Structures are given as C-alpha cells and as structure tokens.
PDB file of C-alpha atoms in Angstrom:
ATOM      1  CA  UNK A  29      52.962   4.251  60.651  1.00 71.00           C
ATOM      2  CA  UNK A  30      49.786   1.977  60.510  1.00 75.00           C
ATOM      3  CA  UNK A  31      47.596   2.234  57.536  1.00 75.00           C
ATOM      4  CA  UNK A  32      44.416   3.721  57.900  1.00 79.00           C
ATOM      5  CA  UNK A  33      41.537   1.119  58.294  1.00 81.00           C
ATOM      6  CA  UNK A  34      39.128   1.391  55.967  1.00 86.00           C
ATOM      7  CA  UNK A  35      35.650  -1.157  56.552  1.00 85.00           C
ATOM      8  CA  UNK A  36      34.838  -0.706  52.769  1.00 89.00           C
ATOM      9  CA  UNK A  37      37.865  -2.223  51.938  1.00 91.00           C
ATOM     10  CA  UNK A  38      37.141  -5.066  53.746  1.00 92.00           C
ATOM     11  CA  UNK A  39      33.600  -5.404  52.187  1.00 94.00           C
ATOM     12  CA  UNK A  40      35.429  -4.605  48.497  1.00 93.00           C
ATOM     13  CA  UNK A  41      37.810  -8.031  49.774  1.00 93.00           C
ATOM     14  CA  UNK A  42      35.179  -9.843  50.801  1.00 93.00           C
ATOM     15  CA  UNK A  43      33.388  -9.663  47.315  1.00 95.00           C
ATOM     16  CA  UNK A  44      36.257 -10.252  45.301  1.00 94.00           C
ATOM     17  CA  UNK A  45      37.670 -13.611  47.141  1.00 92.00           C
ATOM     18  CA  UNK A  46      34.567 -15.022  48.506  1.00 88.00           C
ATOM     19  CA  UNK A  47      37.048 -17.729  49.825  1.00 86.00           C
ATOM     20  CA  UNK A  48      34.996 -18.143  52.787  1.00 90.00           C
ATOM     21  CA  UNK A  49      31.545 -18.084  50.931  1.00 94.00           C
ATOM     22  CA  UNK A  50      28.584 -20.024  53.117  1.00 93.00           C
ATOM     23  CA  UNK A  51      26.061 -19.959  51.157  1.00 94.00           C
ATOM     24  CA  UNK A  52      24.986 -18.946  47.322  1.00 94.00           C
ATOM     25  CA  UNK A  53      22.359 -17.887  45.069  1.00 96.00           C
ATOM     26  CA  UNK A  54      20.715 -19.655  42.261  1.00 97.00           C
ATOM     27  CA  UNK A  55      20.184 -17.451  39.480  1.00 97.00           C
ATOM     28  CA  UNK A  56      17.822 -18.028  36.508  1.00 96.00           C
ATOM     29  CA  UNK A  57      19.455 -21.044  33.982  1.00 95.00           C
ATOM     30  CA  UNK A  58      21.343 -22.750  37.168  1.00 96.00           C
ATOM     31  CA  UNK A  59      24.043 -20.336  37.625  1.00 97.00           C
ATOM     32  CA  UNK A  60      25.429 -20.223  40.928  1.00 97.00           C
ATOM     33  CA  UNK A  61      26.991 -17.562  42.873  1.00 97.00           C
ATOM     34  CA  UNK A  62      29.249 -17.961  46.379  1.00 96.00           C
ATOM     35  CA  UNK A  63      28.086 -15.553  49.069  1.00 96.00           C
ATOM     36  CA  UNK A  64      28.419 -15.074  52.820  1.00 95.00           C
ATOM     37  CA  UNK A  65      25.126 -15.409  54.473  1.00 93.00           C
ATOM     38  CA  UNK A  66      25.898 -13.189  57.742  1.00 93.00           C
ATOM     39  CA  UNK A  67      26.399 -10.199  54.792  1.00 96.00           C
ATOM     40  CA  UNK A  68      22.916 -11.112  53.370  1.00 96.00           C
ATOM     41  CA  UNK A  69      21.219 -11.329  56.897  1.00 95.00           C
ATOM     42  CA  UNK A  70      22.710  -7.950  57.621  1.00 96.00           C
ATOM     43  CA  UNK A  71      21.455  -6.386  54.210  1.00 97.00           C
ATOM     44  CA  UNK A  72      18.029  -7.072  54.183  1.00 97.00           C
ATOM     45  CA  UNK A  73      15.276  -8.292  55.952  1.00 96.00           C
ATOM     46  CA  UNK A  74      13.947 -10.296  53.642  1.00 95.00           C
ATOM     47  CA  UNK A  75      17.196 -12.910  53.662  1.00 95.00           C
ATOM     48  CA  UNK A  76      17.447 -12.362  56.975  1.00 93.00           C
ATOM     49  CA  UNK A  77      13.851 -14.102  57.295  1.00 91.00           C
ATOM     50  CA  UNK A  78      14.586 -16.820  54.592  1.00 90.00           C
ATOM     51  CA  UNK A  79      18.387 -17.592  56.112  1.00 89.00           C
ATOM     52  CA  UNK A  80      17.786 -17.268  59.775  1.00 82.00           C
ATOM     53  CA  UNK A  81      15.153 -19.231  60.612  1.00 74.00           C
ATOM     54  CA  UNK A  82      13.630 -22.614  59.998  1.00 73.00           C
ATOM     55  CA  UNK A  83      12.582 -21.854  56.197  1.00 78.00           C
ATOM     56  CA  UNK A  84      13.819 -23.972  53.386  1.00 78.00           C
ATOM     57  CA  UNK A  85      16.496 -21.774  52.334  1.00 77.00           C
ATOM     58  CA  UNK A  86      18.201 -21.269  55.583  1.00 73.00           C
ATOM     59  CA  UNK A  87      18.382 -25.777  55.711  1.00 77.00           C
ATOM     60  CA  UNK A  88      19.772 -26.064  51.972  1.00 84.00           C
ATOM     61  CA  UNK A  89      22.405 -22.988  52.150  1.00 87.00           C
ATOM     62  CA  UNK A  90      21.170 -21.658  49.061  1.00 92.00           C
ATOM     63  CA  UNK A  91      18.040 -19.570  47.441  1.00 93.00           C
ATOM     64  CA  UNK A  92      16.452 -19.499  43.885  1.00 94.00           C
ATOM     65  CA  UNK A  93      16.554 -16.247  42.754  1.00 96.00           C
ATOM     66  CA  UNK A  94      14.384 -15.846  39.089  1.00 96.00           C
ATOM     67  CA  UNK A  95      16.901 -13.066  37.135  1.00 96.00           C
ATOM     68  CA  UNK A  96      19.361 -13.502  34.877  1.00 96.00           C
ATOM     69  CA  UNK A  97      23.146 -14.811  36.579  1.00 97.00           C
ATOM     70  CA  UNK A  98      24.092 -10.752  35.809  1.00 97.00           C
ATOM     71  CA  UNK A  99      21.265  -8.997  37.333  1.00 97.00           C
ATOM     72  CA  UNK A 100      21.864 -11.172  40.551  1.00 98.00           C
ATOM     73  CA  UNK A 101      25.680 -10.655  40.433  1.00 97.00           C
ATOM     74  CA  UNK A 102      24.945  -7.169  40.051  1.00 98.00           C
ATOM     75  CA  UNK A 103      22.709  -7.297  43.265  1.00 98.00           C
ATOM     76  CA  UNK A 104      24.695  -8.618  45.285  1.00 98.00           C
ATOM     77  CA  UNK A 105      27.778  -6.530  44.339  1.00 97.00           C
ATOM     78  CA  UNK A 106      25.723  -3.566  45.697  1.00 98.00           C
ATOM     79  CA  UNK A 107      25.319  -5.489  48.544  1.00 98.00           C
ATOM     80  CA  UNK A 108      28.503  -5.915  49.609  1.00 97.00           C
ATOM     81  CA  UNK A 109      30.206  -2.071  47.907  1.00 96.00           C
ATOM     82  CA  UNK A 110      27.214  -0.307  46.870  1.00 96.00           C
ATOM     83  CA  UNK A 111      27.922   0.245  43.863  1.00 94.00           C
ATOM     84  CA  UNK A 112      26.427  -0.733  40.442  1.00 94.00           C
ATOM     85  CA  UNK A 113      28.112  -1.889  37.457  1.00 92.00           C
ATOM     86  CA  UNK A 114      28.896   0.834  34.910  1.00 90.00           C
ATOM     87  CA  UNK A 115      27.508  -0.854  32.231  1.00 92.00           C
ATOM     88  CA  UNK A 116      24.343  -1.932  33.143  1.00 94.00           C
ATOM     89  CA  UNK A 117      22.104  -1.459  30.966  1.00 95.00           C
ATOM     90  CA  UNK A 118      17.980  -0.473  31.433  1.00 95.00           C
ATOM     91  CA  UNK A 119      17.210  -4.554  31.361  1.00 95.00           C
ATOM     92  CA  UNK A 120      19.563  -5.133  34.142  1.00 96.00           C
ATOM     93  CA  UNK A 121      18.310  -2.005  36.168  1.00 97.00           C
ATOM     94  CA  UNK A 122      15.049  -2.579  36.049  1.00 96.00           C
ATOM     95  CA  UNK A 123      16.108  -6.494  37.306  1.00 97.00           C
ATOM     96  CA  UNK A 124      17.505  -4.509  39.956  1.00 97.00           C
ATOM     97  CA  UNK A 125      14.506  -2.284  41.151  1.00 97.00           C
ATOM     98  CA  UNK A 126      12.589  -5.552  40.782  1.00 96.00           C
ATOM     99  CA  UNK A 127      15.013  -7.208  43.269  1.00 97.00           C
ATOM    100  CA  UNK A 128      15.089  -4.016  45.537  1.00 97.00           C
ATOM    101  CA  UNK A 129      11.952  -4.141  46.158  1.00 96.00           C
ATOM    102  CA  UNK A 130      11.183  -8.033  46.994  1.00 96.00           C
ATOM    103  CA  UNK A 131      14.760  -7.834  49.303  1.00 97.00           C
ATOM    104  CA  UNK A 132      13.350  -4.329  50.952  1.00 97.00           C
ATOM    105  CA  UNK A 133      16.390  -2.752  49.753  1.00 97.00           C
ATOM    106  CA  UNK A 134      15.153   1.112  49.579  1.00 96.00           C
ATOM    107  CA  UNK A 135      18.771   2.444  48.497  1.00 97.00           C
ATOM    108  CA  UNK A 136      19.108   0.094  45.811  1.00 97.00           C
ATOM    109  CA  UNK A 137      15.928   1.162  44.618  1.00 96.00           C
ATOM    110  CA  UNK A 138      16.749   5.046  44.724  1.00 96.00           C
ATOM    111  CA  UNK A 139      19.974   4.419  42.507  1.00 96.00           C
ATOM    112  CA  UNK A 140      18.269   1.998  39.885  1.00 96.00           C
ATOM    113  CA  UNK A 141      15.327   5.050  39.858  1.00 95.00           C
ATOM    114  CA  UNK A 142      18.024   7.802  39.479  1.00 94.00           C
ATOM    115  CA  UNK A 143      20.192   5.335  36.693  1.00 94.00           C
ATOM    116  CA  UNK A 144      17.157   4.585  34.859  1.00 93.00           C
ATOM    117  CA  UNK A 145      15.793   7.693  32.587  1.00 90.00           C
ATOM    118  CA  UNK A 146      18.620   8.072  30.357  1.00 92.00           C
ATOM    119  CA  UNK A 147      18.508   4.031  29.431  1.00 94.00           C
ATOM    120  CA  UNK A 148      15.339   3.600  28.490  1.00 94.00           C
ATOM    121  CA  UNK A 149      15.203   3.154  24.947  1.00 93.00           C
ATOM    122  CA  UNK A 150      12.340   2.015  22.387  1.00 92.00           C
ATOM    123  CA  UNK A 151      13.169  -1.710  22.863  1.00 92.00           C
ATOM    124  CA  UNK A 152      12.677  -1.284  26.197  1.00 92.00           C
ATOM    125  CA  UNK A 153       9.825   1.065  27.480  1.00 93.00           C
ATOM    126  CA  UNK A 154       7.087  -2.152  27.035  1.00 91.00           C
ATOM    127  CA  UNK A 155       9.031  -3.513  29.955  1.00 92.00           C
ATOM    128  CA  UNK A 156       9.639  -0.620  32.024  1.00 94.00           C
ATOM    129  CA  UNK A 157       6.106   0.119  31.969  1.00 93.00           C
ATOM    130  CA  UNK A 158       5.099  -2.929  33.014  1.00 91.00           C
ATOM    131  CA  UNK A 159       7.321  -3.493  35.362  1.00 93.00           C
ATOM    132  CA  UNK A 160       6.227   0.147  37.194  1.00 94.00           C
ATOM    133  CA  UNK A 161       2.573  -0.929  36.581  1.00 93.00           C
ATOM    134  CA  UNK A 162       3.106  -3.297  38.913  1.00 92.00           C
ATOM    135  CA  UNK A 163       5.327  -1.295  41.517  1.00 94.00           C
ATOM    136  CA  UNK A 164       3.719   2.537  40.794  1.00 93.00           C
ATOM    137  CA  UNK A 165       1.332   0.806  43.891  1.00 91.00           C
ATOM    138  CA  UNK A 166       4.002   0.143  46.518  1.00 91.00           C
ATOM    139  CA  UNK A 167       5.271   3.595  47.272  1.00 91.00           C
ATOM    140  CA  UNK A 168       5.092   7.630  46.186  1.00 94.00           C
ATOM    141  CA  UNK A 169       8.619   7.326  44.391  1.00 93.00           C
ATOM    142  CA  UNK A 170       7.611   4.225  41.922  1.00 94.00           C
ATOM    143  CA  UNK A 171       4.430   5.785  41.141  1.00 95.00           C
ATOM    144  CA  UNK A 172       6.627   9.192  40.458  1.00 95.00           C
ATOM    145  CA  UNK A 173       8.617   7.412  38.352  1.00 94.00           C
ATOM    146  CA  UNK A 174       6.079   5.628  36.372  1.00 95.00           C
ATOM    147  CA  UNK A 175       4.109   9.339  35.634  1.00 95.00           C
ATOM    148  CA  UNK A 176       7.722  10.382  34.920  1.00 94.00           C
ATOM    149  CA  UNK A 177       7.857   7.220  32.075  1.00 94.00           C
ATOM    150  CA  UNK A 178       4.694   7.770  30.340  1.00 93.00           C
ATOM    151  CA  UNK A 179       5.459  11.387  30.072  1.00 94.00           C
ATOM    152  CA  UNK A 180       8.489  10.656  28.282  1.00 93.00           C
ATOM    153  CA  UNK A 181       6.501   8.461  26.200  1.00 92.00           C
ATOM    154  CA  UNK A 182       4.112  11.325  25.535  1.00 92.00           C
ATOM    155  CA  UNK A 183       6.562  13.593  24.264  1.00 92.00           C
ATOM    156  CA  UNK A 184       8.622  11.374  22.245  1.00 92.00           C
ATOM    157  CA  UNK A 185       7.436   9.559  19.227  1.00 91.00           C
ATOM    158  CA  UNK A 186       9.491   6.866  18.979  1.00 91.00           C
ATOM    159  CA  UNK A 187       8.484   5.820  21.940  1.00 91.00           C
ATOM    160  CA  UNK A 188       4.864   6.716  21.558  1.00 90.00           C
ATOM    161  CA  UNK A 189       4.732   3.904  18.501  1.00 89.00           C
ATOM    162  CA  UNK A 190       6.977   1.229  20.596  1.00 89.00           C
ATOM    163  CA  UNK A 191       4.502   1.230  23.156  1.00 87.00           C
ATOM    164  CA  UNK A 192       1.285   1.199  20.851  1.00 84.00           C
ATOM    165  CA  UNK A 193       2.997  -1.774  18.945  1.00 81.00           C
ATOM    166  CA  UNK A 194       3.489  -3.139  22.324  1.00 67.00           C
ATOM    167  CA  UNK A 195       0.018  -3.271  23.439  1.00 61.00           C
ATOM    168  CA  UNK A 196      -0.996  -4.161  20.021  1.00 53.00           C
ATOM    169  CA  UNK A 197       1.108  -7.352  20.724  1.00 54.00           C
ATOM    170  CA  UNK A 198      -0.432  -7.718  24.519  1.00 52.00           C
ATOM    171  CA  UNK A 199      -3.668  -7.677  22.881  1.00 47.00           C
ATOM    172  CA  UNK A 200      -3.181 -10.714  20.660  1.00 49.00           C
ATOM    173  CA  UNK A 201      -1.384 -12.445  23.764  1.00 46.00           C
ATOM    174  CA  UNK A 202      -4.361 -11.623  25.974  1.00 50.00           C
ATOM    175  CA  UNK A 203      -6.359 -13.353  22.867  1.00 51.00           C
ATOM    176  CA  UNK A 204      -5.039 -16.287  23.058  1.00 51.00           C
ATOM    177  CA  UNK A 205      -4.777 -16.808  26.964  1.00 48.00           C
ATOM    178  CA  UNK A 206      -8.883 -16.037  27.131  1.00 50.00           C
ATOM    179  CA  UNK A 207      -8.949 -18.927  24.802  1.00 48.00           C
ATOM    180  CA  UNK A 208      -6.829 -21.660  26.891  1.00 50.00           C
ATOM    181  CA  UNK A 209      -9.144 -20.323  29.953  1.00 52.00           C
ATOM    182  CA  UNK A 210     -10.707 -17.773  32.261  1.00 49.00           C
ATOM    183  CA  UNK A 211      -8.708 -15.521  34.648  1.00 46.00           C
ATOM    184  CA  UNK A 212      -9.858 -13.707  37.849  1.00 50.00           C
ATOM    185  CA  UNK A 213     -11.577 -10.744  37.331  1.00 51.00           C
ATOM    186  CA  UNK A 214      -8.679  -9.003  39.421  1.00 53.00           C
ATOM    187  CA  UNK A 215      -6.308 -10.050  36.933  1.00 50.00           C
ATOM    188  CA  UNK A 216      -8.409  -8.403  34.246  1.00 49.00           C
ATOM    189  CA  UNK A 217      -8.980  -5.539  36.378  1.00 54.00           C
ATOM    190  CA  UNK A 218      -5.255  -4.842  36.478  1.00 53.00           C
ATOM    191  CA  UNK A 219      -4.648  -5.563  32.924  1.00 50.00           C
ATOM    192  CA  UNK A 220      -7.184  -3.317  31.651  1.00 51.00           C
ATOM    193  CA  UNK A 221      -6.257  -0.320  33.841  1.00 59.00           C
ATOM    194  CA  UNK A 222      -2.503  -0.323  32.839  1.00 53.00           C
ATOM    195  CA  UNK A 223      -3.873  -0.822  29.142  1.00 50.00           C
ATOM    196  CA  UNK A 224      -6.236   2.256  29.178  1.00 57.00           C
ATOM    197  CA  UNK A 225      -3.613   4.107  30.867  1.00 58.00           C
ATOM    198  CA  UNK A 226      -0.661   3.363  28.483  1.00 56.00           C
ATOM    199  CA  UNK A 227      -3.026   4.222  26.106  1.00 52.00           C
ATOM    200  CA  UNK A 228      -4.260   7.458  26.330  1.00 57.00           C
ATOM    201  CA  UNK A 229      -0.258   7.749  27.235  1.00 52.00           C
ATOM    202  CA  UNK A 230       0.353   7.307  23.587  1.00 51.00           C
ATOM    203  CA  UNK A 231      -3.129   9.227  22.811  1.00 50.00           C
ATOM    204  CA  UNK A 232      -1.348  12.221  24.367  1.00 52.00           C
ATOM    205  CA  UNK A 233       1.881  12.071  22.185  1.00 49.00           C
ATOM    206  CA  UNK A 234      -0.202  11.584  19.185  1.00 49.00           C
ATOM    207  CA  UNK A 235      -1.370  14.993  19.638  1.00 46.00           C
ATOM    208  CA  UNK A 236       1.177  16.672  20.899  1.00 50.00           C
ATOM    209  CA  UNK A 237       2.964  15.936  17.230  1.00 42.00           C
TER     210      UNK A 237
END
C-alpha cells in the first residue's frame, strides 16, 4: 500500500534541507539564512510585496531583517511548520510578535500572545512594555494584552520595582537625548503617555501591598 501523503511533511522537508533555497534573510550581525521565496510570497503579504515586484529586495534575492539570527530562524520556522521553538524564551517572543506584525502574520501573533504571560520575568517587563506601547494601537488583542501586562505588574512587586527602576533609567536617557537636540513634539507626546501610564501602573501595586 501507498503511504499516506501528508503536505506538512513536505513543508517539515522543505525547512530542514533547504537544498533548493532562492533566496535568504539577513539577520541582525550578518547572519544569513537560505529560504525559498515562493514559501515567503505565499506567507505573507508583506514579502510578497518586497519579493514580487520591482523593489530592491525582490532584484538582490535577499532582505535585511533587524532581529537577532534566532528570532528570524525562529520566524521563519513558523513559516514553513507553524510551530515555535520550545525554548524560546520572552526576548525571542516578543522578536516574534514584533515580526508578526510588520510581515501581517495574525497567527503568529496569537501564539507569541498566548506563549508570552508565563515568560515574562523582571529582566524583561521594561521591554515588553515598550514593545506593547507601541503595538497596544494596532489592534483590540495587543492593547488586551498590554492592560493584561501592567496588571501583572500591579499585582506583583517584583515587577512593580523593575519597571520603576526602568523608567528611572528612561528618564536619565531622555536627559541626555534633550541635550544632543530637540525631538518632535509627537515623539514626546508618545513618550510621556506610556511614562504616565507605566507609572501610575506601578502607583497601583504600591498600594495594593
């Protein structure tokens, strides 16, 4: 008897050998990773616009992609199995829901939201939170997910001081960029917002101890 055919094994074969790779992605420090650009194309939108066509990326067979060579990797292992690496940790997720989003990837986006509570640590909540400043205004579910975040910051203290130390630090930063020279006022807009919100975030978990 025949075996049965199974598509997702060819996809799984397809990311493992990469023997008849087309085109590849630049990831941040020069790393670069073989890929089939038809797979891309078919995957999102977004590389379908940049490969297809006329556009720089399409001519040169390859695209600059500004995450670390593991948070790319991981991307385009969903891609191609959906499926994310077991070990990835909240840096490399939130990578991920970063990526998601540019490449109008909505699935990838649902897992990295459903993988990321439990890996959020204190080491990490500065850059979750401002990561979700940032995407809280793109759809309902980010800005879900960021009121889910700061309530976990509210109610635990330990992450309550990691994100008070954090803006303490932001402050200092934003010191010394007003001295080198102005910004927009949109850009301080922004900046101040996400600071008085994180803020009476931590307010909030002061009191509730």
């Amino acid at each position: 008897a025949l075996p049965s055919y199974c598509p997702e094994d060819v996809m799984l074969k397809l990311w493992q050998d990469r023997d008849y790779a087309d085109f590849f992605i630049v990831a941040r420090g020069g790393c670069e990773i073989k890929c089939h650009r038809a797979v891309l194309c078919a995957a999102s939108p977004v590389f379908d616009g940049m490969i297809s066509g006329q556009m720089q990326e399409g001519l040169q067979q390859f695209v600059t992609i500004d995450e670390a060579a593991a948070a790319v990797t991981a991307l385009l292992e969903f891609i191609y199995v959906g499926q994310l690496p077991g070990d990835a940790d909240c840096c490399m997720v939130l990578a991920l829901l970063r990526l998601a989003d540019y490449f109008q990837l909505p699935h990838l986006g649902q897992v990295c939201m459903e993988r990321m509570g439990p890996l959020i640590t204190e080491t990490d909540i500065a850059e979750v939170l401002r990561c979700l400043e940032i995407l809280r205004h793109v759809n309902n579910k980010y800005e879900d997910l960021f009121q889910c975040v700061v309530e976990l910051v509210r109610r635990d203290v330990n992450l309550s001081i990691a994100v008070c130390s954090g803006l303490g630090r932001s402050a200092k930063m934003d010191a010394a960029r007003d001295r080198k020279g102005p910004e927009c006022a949109g850009q301080q807009a922004r900046r101040a917002d996400a600071l008085n919100e994180l803020e009476e975030g931590c307010c909030a978990g002061d009191g509730d101890m």
